[in-house]
Amino acid sequence: MNFSAFPKKIKIVEVGPRDGLQNEKSVIETKDKATLINMLEDCGHQSIEVTSFVRPDRMPQMADARELFPLVKGLSEKGVALTCLVPNLKGLEVAKELGVKEIAVFTASSDTFNKKNINATISQSFDRIEPVIKDALASGIKVRGYVSTAFGCPYEGYIDPASVTEVAKRLTELGCYEISLGDTVGTGSPLSVQTTLDLVLKEVPKENVALHFHDTRGMAVTNILMGLSYGITTFDASTGGLGGCPYALGATGNVATEDLVYLCETLGIETGIDLMKLSLASEFILGILKKKTTSKFLQAYINSEKNLYIPKPL
Ligand code: HMG
Ligand code: MG
């Protein structure tokens, strides 16, 4: 492995409050979501995905988005990027009303998944996204773009990296400053990450590419390692390993932020995140959800009574 290509520092986009919680069935109080977001900021997170302005009947856990955002908005004064998912102009109106400074638009490289998730084919999704991006940029709002099913689809299976590249390129041309390639149900492998990055990076500069792995098959950290070898510097992750999309069959949590930070610590890559404080944030939300973490690091940390040896690079 080409360790010399690895970045010295990465940015983590903490998607726990949005991707992490959206699939949870029990109602989480808005104030508890706000506490979680504040705790995540206290860990060192500079980029947090807060919520989404989608149909409340399609995503009930995000129905309090209007109430939640104002509770945490002040964190942007500390320089934290607070992103909200926006599917259409209706969602953008809410974002503008609340003073959101960064949004994420989302589509996929699979028509079948897109139809289930957002009731639109890829082509139809661009008819919606294009005016959203134009209006947002004209209003001084930064826009991030997601390409779901970039490494496989729960309904269509194999996805041609050329389709992923086409969607990523189009989002970039429309003005997205960063494209996050989503491994929606964790079907990515080091080989598919390699093949996909080989093509995508011909069209989108690596500085503008982020990787968003779900750990459904235990491959997320391995896939991140492959991404690092391409010099990718932005990775999405979720506190405690929560996460998943209800419209993706068999979806489970994102890579746990703890596992990503731990990997980086062993490699000498700076993340700016305090692992011990992060574990407190995860334990806080897992306690509310009455769930155990899927994070291997967090399990080991708890089992060792929080006295864990962390191997450092020599
Ligand atoms: P639609 O049904 O096509 O929308 O929904 P429509 O324009 O036909 O409108 C139908 C009704 O919805 C209307 O209400 C609209 O007002 C209302 P009515 O007139 O019938 O009373 N409506 C809205 N209400 C609130 N907010 C809105 C909104 N838009 C329309 N923004 C839509 C299309 C995309 C909105 C819907 O299908 C939806 O909300 N889907 C949920 C999508 C979602 O949140 N998915 C999870 C996030 S993506 C993800 O997790 C993947 C990712 O993590 C990366 C990865 O892992 O791969 C990002
Ligand atoms: Mg996701």
Coordinates of C-alpha atoms and ligand atoms in Angstrom, one line a residue:
M1 CA 0.0 0.0 0.0
N2 CA 1.2 3.5 -0.9
F3 CA 1.3 5.1 2.5
S4 CA 3.3 8.0 1.1
A5 CA 0.1 9.2 -0.7
F6 CA -1.9 9.3 2.5
P7 CA -2.9 12.8 3.6
K8 CA -1.4 14.2 6.9
K9 CA -4.8 15.6 7.9
I10 CA -8.4 14.8 7.0
K11 CA -11.8 16.4 7.4
I12 CA -14.5 14.3 9.0
V13 CA -18.1 15.2 8.1
E14 CA -20.1 14.0 11.1
V15 CA -23.4 12.8 9.8
G16 CA -24.7 11.3 13.0
P17 CA -27.5 13.7 13.8
R18 CA -28.9 13.2 10.3
D19 CA -27.9 9.9 8.7
G20 CA -27.3 8.4 12.2
L21 CA -30.8 9.2 13.5
Q22 CA -33.0 9.2 10.4
N23 CA -33.6 5.4 10.6
E24 CA -34.4 5.3 14.3
K25 CA -38.0 4.5 15.0
S26 CA -38.3 5.8 18.5
V27 CA -39.0 9.5 18.9
I28 CA -35.8 11.4 20.0
E29 CA -36.5 14.7 21.7
T30 CA -35.3 17.8 19.8
K31 CA -33.4 19.0 22.8
D32 CA -31.5 15.7 23.0
K33 CA -30.6 16.1 19.3
A34 CA -29.3 19.6 20.1
T35 CA -27.3 18.3 23.1
L36 CA -25.8 15.6 20.8
I37 CA -24.8 18.2 18.2
N38 CA -23.2 20.4 20.9
M39 CA -21.3 17.4 22.3
L40 CA -20.1 16.6 18.8
E41 CA -18.8 20.2 18.4
D42 CA -17.1 19.9 21.7
C43 CA -15.2 16.8 20.4
G44 CA -13.6 19.0 17.7
H45 CA -16.0 18.5 14.8
Q46 CA -16.0 21.4 12.3
S47 CA -18.5 19.9 10.0
I48 CA -21.8 18.5 11.2
E49 CA -24.8 17.4 9.2
V50 CA -27.7 18.6 11.4
T51 CA -31.0 17.5 9.8
S52 CA -33.0 17.4 6.6
F53 CA -35.9 19.4 5.2
V54 CA -37.7 16.5 3.6
R55 CA -41.3 15.2 3.7
P56 CA -42.1 14.5 7.4
D57 CA -44.3 11.6 6.5
R58 CA -41.4 10.0 4.5
M59 CA -38.8 10.7 7.2
P60 CA -40.6 11.2 10.6
Q61 CA -37.4 11.4 12.7
M62 CA -36.4 14.6 10.8
A63 CA -39.9 16.2 11.3
D64 CA -38.5 18.6 13.9
A65 CA -35.9 20.1 11.6
R66 CA -37.4 23.6 11.8
E67 CA -37.2 23.5 15.6
L68 CA -33.8 21.8 15.8
F69 CA -31.8 24.1 13.6
P70 CA -32.3 27.3 15.5
L71 CA -31.2 25.5 18.7
V72 CA -27.7 24.8 17.3
K73 CA -27.3 27.6 14.7
G74 CA -25.0 29.5 17.0
L75 CA -22.3 26.9 16.5
S76 CA -21.7 28.4 13.1
E77 CA -20.2 31.4 14.9
K78 CA -17.5 29.1 16.1
G79 CA -16.7 28.3 12.5
V80 CA -18.6 25.0 12.4
A81 CA -20.2 24.1 9.1
L82 CA -23.8 23.0 9.8
T83 CA -25.2 21.2 6.8
C84 CA -28.9 20.4 6.1
L85 CA -30.2 18.0 3.5
V86 CA -32.5 19.7 0.9
P87 CA -34.4 17.6 -1.7
N88 CA -36.2 20.4 -3.6
L89 CA -37.1 24.1 -3.7
K90 CA -39.6 23.6 -0.9
G91 CA -36.8 22.4 1.3
L92 CA -34.6 25.2 0.2
E93 CA -37.2 27.8 1.2
V94 CA -37.1 26.4 4.8
A95 CA -33.3 26.5 4.7
K96 CA -33.3 30.1 3.7
E97 CA -35.9 31.1 6.2
L98 CA -33.8 29.6 9.0
G99 CA -30.5 31.1 7.9
V100 CA -28.8 27.8 6.9
K101 CA -25.4 28.5 5.3
E102 CA -24.7 25.1 3.8
I103 CA -27.0 22.5 2.3
A104 CA -26.5 19.1 0.7
V105 CA -28.5 18.0 -2.3
F106 CA -28.8 14.3 -3.0
T107 CA -29.3 11.9 -5.9
A108 CA -27.9 8.5 -6.8
S109 CA -26.4 6.5 -9.6
S110 CA -29.3 4.0 -9.6
D111 CA -32.8 4.9 -10.9
T112 CA -34.4 2.2 -8.8
F113 CA -33.0 3.5 -5.5
N114 CA -33.7 7.1 -6.4
K115 CA -37.4 6.3 -7.2
K116 CA -37.8 4.6 -3.8
N117 CA -35.9 7.3 -1.9
I118 CA -36.9 10.6 -3.6
N119 CA -39.7 9.6 -6.0
A120 CA -37.6 10.6 -9.1
T121 CA -35.3 9.0 -11.6
I122 CA -31.7 10.3 -11.9
S123 CA -32.7 12.5 -14.7
Q124 CA -35.8 13.8 -12.9
S125 CA -33.7 14.4 -9.8
F126 CA -31.5 16.8 -11.8
D127 CA -34.6 18.8 -12.9
R128 CA -35.2 19.3 -9.1
I129 CA -31.6 19.8 -8.0
E130 CA -30.5 22.3 -10.7
P131 CA -32.8 25.1 -9.6
V132 CA -32.0 24.4 -5.9
I133 CA -28.3 24.7 -6.5
K134 CA -28.7 27.9 -8.6
D135 CA -30.9 29.5 -6.1
A136 CA -28.8 28.4 -3.1
L137 CA -25.5 29.7 -4.7
A138 CA -27.2 33.0 -5.6
S139 CA -28.3 33.3 -2.0
G140 CA -24.7 32.7 -0.7
I141 CA -25.4 29.2 0.5
K142 CA -22.7 26.5 -0.1
V143 CA -23.9 23.3 -1.7
R144 CA -22.6 19.8 -1.2
G145 CA -23.7 16.9 -3.4
Y146 CA -24.4 13.3 -2.6
V147 CA -24.2 10.4 -5.1
S148 CA -25.8 7.4 -3.4
T149 CA -25.4 3.7 -4.5
A150 CA -21.9 4.7 -5.8
F151 CA -20.5 1.3 -5.0
G152 CA -23.6 -0.9 -5.6
C153 CA -27.4 -0.7 -5.2
P154 CA -29.6 -2.8 -3.0
Y155 CA -32.0 -3.2 -5.9
E156 CA -29.9 -3.1 -9.1
G157 CA -26.7 -4.6 -7.8
Y158 CA -23.6 -3.6 -9.8
I159 CA -23.4 0.0 -10.7
D160 CA -21.2 1.1 -13.5
P161 CA -18.5 3.5 -12.3
A162 CA -19.1 5.5 -15.5
S163 CA -22.7 6.3 -14.2
V164 CA -21.3 7.4 -10.9
T165 CA -18.8 9.6 -12.6
E166 CA -21.4 11.2 -14.8
V167 CA -23.6 12.1 -11.8
A168 CA -20.6 13.4 -9.8
K169 CA -19.4 15.5 -12.8
R170 CA -22.8 17.0 -13.3
L171 CA -23.2 18.0 -9.7
T172 CA -19.7 19.6 -9.8
E173 CA -20.5 21.5 -12.9
L174 CA -23.7 22.8 -11.3
G175 CA -21.6 24.2 -8.5
C176 CA -21.4 21.6 -5.7
Y177 CA -18.1 22.3 -3.8
E178 CA -17.8 18.7 -2.7
I179 CA -19.2 15.4 -4.0
S180 CA -19.8 12.7 -1.4
L181 CA -19.8 9.2 -2.9
G182 CA -22.3 7.1 -0.9
D183 CA -21.9 3.4 -0.2
T184 CA -25.5 3.3 0.8
V185 CA -25.7 -0.4 1.8
G186 CA -22.0 -1.1 2.3
T187 CA -21.4 -3.1 -0.9
G188 CA -18.2 -1.3 -1.7
S189 CA -14.9 -3.2 -1.7
P190 CA -11.4 -2.0 -2.0
L191 CA -11.5 -3.0 -5.7
S192 CA -14.7 -1.2 -6.5
V193 CA -13.4 1.9 -4.6
Q194 CA -10.3 1.7 -6.8
T195 CA -12.2 1.3 -10.0
T196 CA -14.7 4.1 -9.2
L197 CA -12.0 6.6 -8.0
D198 CA -9.9 5.9 -11.0
L199 CA -12.8 7.2 -13.2
V200 CA -14.3 9.8 -10.9
L201 CA -11.0 11.5 -10.2
K202 CA -10.6 12.1 -14.0
E203 CA -13.6 14.5 -13.8
V204 CA -13.7 15.8 -10.2
P205 CA -10.5 16.9 -8.4
K206 CA -9.7 14.7 -5.4
E207 CA -9.9 17.7 -3.1
N208 CA -13.6 17.9 -4.0
V209 CA -14.4 14.2 -3.4
A210 CA -15.6 12.8 -0.1
L211 CA -16.3 9.2 0.7
H212 CA -19.4 8.1 2.7
F213 CA -19.2 4.4 3.7
H214 CA -21.9 2.5 5.5
D215 CA -20.4 -0.4 7.4
T216 CA -23.1 -3.0 6.6
R217 CA -20.6 -5.7 5.6
G218 CA -17.7 -4.6 7.8
M219 CA -15.7 -3.2 4.9
A220 CA -15.9 0.6 5.7
V221 CA -12.5 1.0 7.3
T222 CA -10.8 -1.1 4.6
N223 CA -12.5 1.0 1.9
I224 CA -11.4 4.2 3.7
L225 CA -7.8 2.9 3.6
M226 CA -8.2 2.6 -0.2
G227 CA -9.6 6.1 -0.3
L228 CA -6.6 7.4 1.7
S229 CA -4.2 5.8 -0.7
Y230 CA -5.8 8.1 -3.4
G231 CA -5.1 11.1 -1.2
I232 CA -8.8 11.7 -0.4
T233 CA -9.1 14.0 2.5
T234 CA -12.8 14.1 3.4
F235 CA -14.7 11.2 5.0
D236 CA -18.3 11.1 6.3
A237 CA -18.9 9.1 9.5
S238 CA -21.5 8.8 12.2
T239 CA -21.1 8.8 16.0
G240 CA -21.2 5.3 17.5
G241 CA -21.9 3.8 14.0
L242 CA -25.5 4.8 13.9
G243 CA -27.2 5.3 10.5
G244 CA -28.9 4.0 7.5
C245 CA -31.6 5.0 4.9
P246 CA -35.1 3.5 5.4
Y247 CA -35.5 3.4 1.6
A248 CA -32.4 1.3 1.0
L249 CA -33.1 -2.4 1.6
G250 CA -30.9 -3.8 4.4
A251 CA -29.1 -0.5 5.1
T252 CA -27.3 -0.2 8.4
G253 CA -25.0 2.3 10.1
N254 CA -22.3 4.5 8.7
V255 CA -18.7 3.9 9.6
A256 CA -18.4 4.8 13.2
T257 CA -16.6 8.1 13.7
E258 CA -14.7 6.4 16.5
D259 CA -13.4 3.7 14.1
L260 CA -12.3 6.3 11.5
V261 CA -10.6 8.5 14.1
Y262 CA -8.9 5.4 15.6
L263 CA -7.6 4.3 12.2
C264 CA -6.2 7.8 11.6
E265 CA -4.5 7.9 15.1
T266 CA -2.7 4.6 14.3
L267 CA -1.6 6.1 11.0
G268 CA -0.6 9.5 12.4
I269 CA -3.3 11.3 10.4
E270 CA -4.7 14.4 12.1
T271 CA -8.5 14.6 12.5
G272 CA -8.9 17.2 15.2
I273 CA -11.3 14.9 17.0
D274 CA -10.9 14.0 20.7
L275 CA -11.7 10.2 20.8
M276 CA -12.6 10.3 24.5
K277 CA -15.0 13.1 24.2
L278 CA -16.5 11.5 21.1
S279 CA -17.2 8.3 23.0
L280 CA -19.1 10.3 25.6
A281 CA -21.3 11.8 22.7
S282 CA -21.9 8.3 21.3
E283 CA -22.7 6.9 24.8
F284 CA -25.1 9.8 25.3
I285 CA -27.2 9.1 22.2
L286 CA -26.9 5.3 22.4
G287 CA -28.2 5.6 26.0
I288 CA -31.3 7.5 24.8
L289 CA -31.8 5.0 22.0
K290 CA -31.1 2.0 24.4
K291 CA -28.8 0.6 21.8
K292 CA -25.3 -0.9 21.8
T293 CA -22.7 0.6 19.5
T294 CA -21.5 -1.2 16.4
S295 CA -18.1 0.6 16.7
K296 CA -15.3 -1.9 17.3
F297 CA -13.2 0.9 18.9
L298 CA -16.0 2.0 21.2
Q299 CA -16.8 -1.6 22.3
A300 CA -13.1 -2.2 23.1
Y301 CA -12.9 1.2 24.9
I302 CA -15.9 0.4 27.1
N303 CA -14.8 -3.2 27.7
S304 CA -11.4 -2.0 28.8
E305 CA -13.0 0.4 31.3
K306 CA -11.9 3.3 29.2
N307 CA -8.2 2.6 29.6
L308 CA -7.3 1.6 26.1
Y309 CA -3.8 1.4 24.6
I310 CA -3.8 3.2 21.2
P311 CA -0.9 2.1 19.0
K312 CA 0.8 5.2 17.5
P313 CA 2.9 5.2 14.3
L314 CA 6.6 4.7 14.9
Ligands
HMG1 P1 -42.5 13.9 -3.7 O1 -43.6 13.1 -3.1 O2 -42.0 13.5 -5.0 O3 -42.9 15.5 -3.7 O4 -41.4 13.9 -2.6 P2 -44.0 16.3 -4.4 O5 -43.3 17.5 -4.9 O6 -44.8 15.4 -5.4 O7 -45.0 16.7 -3.2 C1 -45.9 15.8 -2.5 C2 -46.2 16.4 -1.2 O8 -45.0 16.5 -0.4 C3 -46.8 17.8 -1.2 O9 -47.7 17.9 -0.1 C4 -45.6 18.7 -0.9 O10 -45.9 19.9 -0.4 C5 -44.8 17.8 0.1 P3 -49.3 18.0 -0.4 O11 -49.5 19.1 -1.3 O12 -49.6 16.7 -1.0 O13 -49.8 18.2 1.0 N1 -43.4 18.1 0.0 C6 -42.6 18.5 1.1 N2 -43.0 18.7 2.4 C7 -41.9 19.0 3.2 N3 -40.7 19.3 2.8 C8 -40.3 19.1 1.5 C9 -41.3 18.7 0.6 N4 -41.3 18.4 -0.7 C10 -42.6 18.1 -1.0 N5 -39.1 19.3 1.1 C11 -39.2 14.1 -1.6 C12 -40.0 14.1 -2.9 C13 -37.8 14.0 -2.0 C14 -39.4 15.4 -0.9 C15 -39.7 12.9 -0.7 O14 -39.6 11.7 -1.5 C16 -38.9 12.7 0.5 O15 -38.9 13.5 1.4 N6 -38.1 11.6 0.6 C17 -37.3 11.3 1.7 C18 -35.8 11.3 1.3 C19 -34.8 11.1 2.4 O16 -34.8 11.9 3.3 N7 -34.0 10.1 2.3 C20 -32.9 9.9 3.2 C21 -31.8 10.8 2.9 S1 -30.7 10.3 1.6 C22 -29.6 9.2 2.3 O17 -29.8 8.8 3.4 C23 -28.4 8.7 1.5 C24 -27.1 9.4 2.0 O18 -26.9 9.2 3.3 C25 -25.9 8.9 1.2 C26 -25.8 7.4 1.1 O19 -25.7 6.8 2.2 O20 -25.8 6.8 0.0 C27 -27.3 10.9 1.8
MG2 MG -25.9 7.5 4.2

